[in-house]
Tab-separated table of C-alpha atoms and ligand atoms in Angstrom:
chain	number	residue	atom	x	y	z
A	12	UNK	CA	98.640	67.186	91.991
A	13	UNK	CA	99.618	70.397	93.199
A	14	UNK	CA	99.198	71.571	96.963
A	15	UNK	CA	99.606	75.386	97.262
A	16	UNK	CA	98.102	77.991	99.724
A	17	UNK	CA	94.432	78.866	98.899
A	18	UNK	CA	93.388	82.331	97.288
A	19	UNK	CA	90.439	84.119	97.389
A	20	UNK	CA	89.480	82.964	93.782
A	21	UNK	CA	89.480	79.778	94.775
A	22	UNK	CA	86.424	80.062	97.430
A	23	UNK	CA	83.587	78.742	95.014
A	24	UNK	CA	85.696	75.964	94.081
A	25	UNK	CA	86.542	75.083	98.011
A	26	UNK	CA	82.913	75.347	98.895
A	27	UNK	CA	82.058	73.090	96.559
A	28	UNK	CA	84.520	70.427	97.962
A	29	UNK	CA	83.591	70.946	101.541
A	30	UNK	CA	79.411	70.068	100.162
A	31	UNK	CA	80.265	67.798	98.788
A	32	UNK	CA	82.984	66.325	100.726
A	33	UNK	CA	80.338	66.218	103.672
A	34	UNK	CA	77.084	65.520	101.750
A	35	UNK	CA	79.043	62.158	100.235
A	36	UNK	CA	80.080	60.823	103.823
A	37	UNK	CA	77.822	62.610	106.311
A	38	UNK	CA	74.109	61.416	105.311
A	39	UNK	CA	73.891	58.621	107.463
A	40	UNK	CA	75.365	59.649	110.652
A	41	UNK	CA	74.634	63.395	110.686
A	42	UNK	CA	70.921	65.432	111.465
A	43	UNK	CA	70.313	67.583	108.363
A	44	UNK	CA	71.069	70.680	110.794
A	45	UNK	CA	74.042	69.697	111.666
A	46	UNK	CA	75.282	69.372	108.219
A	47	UNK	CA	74.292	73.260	107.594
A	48	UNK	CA	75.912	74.066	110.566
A	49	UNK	CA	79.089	72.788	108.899
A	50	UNK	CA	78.410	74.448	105.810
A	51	UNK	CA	77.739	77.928	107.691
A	52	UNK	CA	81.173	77.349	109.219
A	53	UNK	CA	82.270	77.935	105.851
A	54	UNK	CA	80.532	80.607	104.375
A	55	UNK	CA	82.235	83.023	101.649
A	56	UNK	CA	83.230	86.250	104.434
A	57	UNK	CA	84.655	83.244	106.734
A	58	UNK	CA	86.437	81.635	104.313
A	59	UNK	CA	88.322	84.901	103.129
A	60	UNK	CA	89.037	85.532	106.651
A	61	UNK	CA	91.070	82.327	107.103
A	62	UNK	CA	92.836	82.264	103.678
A	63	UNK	CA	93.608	86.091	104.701
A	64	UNK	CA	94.503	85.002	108.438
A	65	UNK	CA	95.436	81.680	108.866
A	66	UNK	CA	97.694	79.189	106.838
A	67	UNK	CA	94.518	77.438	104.723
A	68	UNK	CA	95.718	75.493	101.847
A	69	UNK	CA	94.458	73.634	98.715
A	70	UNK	CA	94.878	70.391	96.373
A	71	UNK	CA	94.650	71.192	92.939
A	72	UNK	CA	94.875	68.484	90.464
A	73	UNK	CA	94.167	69.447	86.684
A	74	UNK	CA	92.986	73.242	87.117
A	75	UNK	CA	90.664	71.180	89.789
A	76	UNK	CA	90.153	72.359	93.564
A	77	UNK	CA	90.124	68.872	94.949
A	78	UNK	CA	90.522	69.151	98.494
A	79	UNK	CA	91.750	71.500	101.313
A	80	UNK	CA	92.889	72.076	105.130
A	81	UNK	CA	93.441	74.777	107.103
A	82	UNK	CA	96.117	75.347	109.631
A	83	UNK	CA	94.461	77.950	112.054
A	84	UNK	CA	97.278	78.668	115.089
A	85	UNK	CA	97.653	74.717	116.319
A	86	UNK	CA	94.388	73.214	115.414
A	87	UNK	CA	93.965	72.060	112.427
A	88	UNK	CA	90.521	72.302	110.683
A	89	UNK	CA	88.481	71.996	107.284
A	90	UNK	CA	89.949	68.923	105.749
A	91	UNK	CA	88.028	68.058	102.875
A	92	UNK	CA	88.295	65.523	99.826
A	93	UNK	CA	86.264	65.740	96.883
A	94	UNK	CA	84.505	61.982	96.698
A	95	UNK	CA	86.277	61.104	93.775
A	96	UNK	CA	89.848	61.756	95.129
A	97	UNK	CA	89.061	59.821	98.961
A	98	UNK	CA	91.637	56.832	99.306
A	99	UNK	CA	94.272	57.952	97.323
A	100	UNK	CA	96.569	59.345	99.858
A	101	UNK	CA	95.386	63.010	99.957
A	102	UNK	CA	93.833	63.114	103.099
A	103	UNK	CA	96.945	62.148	104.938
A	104	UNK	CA	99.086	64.640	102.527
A	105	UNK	CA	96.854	67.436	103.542
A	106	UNK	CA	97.311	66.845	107.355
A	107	UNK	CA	101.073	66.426	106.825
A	108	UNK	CA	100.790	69.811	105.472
A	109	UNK	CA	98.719	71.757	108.216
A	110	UNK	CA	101.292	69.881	110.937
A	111	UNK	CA	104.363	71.372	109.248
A	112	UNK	CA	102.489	75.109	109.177
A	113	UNK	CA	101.458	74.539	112.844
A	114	UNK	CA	104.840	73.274	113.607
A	115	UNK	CA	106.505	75.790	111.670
A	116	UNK	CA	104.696	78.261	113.270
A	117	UNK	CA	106.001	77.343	117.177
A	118	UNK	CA	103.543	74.549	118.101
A	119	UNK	CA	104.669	71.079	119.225
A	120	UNK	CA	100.778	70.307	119.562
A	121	UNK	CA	98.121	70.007	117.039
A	122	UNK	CA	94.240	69.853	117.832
A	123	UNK	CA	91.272	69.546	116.234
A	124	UNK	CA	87.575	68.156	116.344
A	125	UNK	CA	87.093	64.902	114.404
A	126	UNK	CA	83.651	64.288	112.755
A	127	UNK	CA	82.680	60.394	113.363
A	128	UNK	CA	83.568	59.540	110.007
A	129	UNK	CA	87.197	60.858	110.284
A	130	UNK	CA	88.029	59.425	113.551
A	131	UNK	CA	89.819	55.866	112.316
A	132	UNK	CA	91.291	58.205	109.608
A	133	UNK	CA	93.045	60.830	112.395
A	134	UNK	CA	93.624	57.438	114.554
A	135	UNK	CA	95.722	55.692	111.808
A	136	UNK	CA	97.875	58.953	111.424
A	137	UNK	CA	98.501	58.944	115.134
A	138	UNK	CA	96.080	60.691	116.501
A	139	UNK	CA	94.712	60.191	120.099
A	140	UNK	CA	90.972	61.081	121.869
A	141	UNK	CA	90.896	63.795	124.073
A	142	UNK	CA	87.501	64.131	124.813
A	143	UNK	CA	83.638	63.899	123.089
A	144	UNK	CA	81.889	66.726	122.216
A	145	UNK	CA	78.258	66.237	121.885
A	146	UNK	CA	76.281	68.301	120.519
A	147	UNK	CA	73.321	70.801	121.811
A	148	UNK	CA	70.981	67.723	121.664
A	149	UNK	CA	73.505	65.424	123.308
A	150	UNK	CA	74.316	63.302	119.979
A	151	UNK	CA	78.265	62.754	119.935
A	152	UNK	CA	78.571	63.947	116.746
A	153	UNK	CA	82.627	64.893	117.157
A	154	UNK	CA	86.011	63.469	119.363
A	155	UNK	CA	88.536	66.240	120.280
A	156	UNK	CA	91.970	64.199	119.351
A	157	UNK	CA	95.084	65.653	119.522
A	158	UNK	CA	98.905	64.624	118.271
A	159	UNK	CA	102.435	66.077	119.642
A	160	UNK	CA	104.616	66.731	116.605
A	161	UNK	CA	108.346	65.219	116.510
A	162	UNK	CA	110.866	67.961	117.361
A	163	UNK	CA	113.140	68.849	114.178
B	202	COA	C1	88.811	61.680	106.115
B	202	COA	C2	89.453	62.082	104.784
B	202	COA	C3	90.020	63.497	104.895
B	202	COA	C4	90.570	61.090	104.462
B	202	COA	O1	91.175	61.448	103.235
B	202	COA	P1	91.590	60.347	102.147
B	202	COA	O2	92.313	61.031	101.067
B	202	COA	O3	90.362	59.583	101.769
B	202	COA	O4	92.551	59.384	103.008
B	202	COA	P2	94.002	58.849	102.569
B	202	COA	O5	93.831	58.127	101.266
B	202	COA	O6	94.994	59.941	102.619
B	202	COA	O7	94.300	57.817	103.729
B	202	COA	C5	95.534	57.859	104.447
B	202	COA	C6	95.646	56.610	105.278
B	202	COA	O8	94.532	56.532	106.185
B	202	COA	C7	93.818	55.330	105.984
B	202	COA	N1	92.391	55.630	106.106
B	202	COA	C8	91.652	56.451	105.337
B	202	COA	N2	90.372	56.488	105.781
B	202	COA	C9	90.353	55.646	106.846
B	202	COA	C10	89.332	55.247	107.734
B	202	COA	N3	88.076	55.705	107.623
B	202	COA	N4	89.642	54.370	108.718
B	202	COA	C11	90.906	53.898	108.879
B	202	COA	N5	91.938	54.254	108.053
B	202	COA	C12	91.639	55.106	107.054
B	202	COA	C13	94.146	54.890	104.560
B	202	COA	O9	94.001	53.493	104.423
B	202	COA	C14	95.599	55.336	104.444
B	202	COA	O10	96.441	54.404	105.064
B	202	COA	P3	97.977	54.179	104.578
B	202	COA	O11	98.560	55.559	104.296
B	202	COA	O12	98.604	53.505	105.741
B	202	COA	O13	97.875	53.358	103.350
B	202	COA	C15	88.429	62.037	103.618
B	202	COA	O14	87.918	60.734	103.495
B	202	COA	C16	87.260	63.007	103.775
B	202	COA	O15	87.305	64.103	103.248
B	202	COA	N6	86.191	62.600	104.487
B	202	COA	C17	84.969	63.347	104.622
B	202	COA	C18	85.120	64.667	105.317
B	202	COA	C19	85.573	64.584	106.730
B	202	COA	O16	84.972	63.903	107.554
B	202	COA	N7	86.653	65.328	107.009
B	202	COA	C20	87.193	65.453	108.310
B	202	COA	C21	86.533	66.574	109.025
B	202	COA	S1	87.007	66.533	110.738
C-alpha cells in the first residue's frame, strides 16, 4: 500500500471510490439527494481544482485507487475507503496524513464536517463536536468536529 499525492489521471479511479465509498455506508441514513449532493461535490473540474490547489492525496494498493483525503488549508475533507479496504487501518492512515499537510502547512487546528457514519470513527482518533449542521430540510445529516494538533 502506497499513499502518494493524487494526479489528475487518477480522477476516474477516485470517483469511483468516493460512489462507492458513500453508496456502501450511506443508504440507510442518507435522502437519495443528499447523496448526489456529495457526489456533485466531487465532480471531474472540482476534483482537478483540489489536486491542482490543495494537498489531496491517494491510497494505492496493487495499481488500485483505494481510498483518498484531501488536506484543503486546515480542514480536512473527502476521506474515502473503497468497501473492501474499511477496517484495516486506512482510514486512520489517511487522516494522519491530511493532519501532517495541515500541520505542515502552519495550522495547529484541523476541521472538518463528519457525515453520521464517520462520527465514532473521527471520535476514536480524537476528535471533538463542535457543532450540528443540519441540512436545508433540518435532518442532521453532519457534526462539525475539530482536533488541535501536538506541537513538533
Ligand atoms: C470512516 C472511514 C474513513 C474509516 O476508515 P477505515 O479504514 O474503515 O477505518 P480504520 O480501519 O482506519 O479505523 C481506525 C480506528 O478507528 C476505529 N473505527 C473505525 N470505524 C469506527 C467506527 N465507526 N466507530 C468507532 N471506531 C471506529 C477502528 O476500530 C480503528 O481503531 P484502532 O486503530 O484503535 O484499532 C471509512 O469507513 C469510510 O470511508 N466510510 C464511509 C465514508 C465516510 O463516511 N467518510 C467520511 C466522510 S466525512
Amino acid at each position: 500500500m502506497k499513499i502518494r499525492k493524487a494526479k489528475i489521471k487518477d480522477i476516474d479511479s477516485m470517483q469511483k471510490v468516493i460512489r462507492e465509498s458513500i453508496l456502501a455506508t450511506h443508504k440507510e441514513l442518507y435522502p437519495q439527494e443528499d447523496m448526489e449532493e456529495t457526489f456533485n461535490n466531487y465532480t471531474v473540474e472540482k476534483l482537478k481544482k483540489y489536486i491542482l490547489n490543495d494537498d489531496y492525496f491517494v491510497a494505492e494498493d496493487n495499481n488500485e485507487i483505494v481510498g483518498c483525503v484531501l488536506a484543503k488549508e486546515d480542514k480536512m475533507r473527502s476521506l474515502y475507503v473503497l468497501p473492501s479496504q474499511m477496517g484495516k487501518g486506512l482510514g486512520r492512515k489517511l487522516a494522519e496524513i491530511a493532519e501532517k499537510s495541515i500541520k505542515d502547512n502552519g495550522y495547529k487546528r484541523v476541521w472538518l464536517w463528519s457525515s453520521l457514519i464517520a462520527h465514532d470513527f473521527y471520535k476514536h482518533i480524537g476528535y471533538k463536536d463542535v457543532k450540528d449542521i443540519p441540512n436545508e430540510d433540518g435532518l442532521l445529516l453532519h457534526i462539525e468536529m475539530e482536533k488541535y494538533l501536538d506541537p513538533v
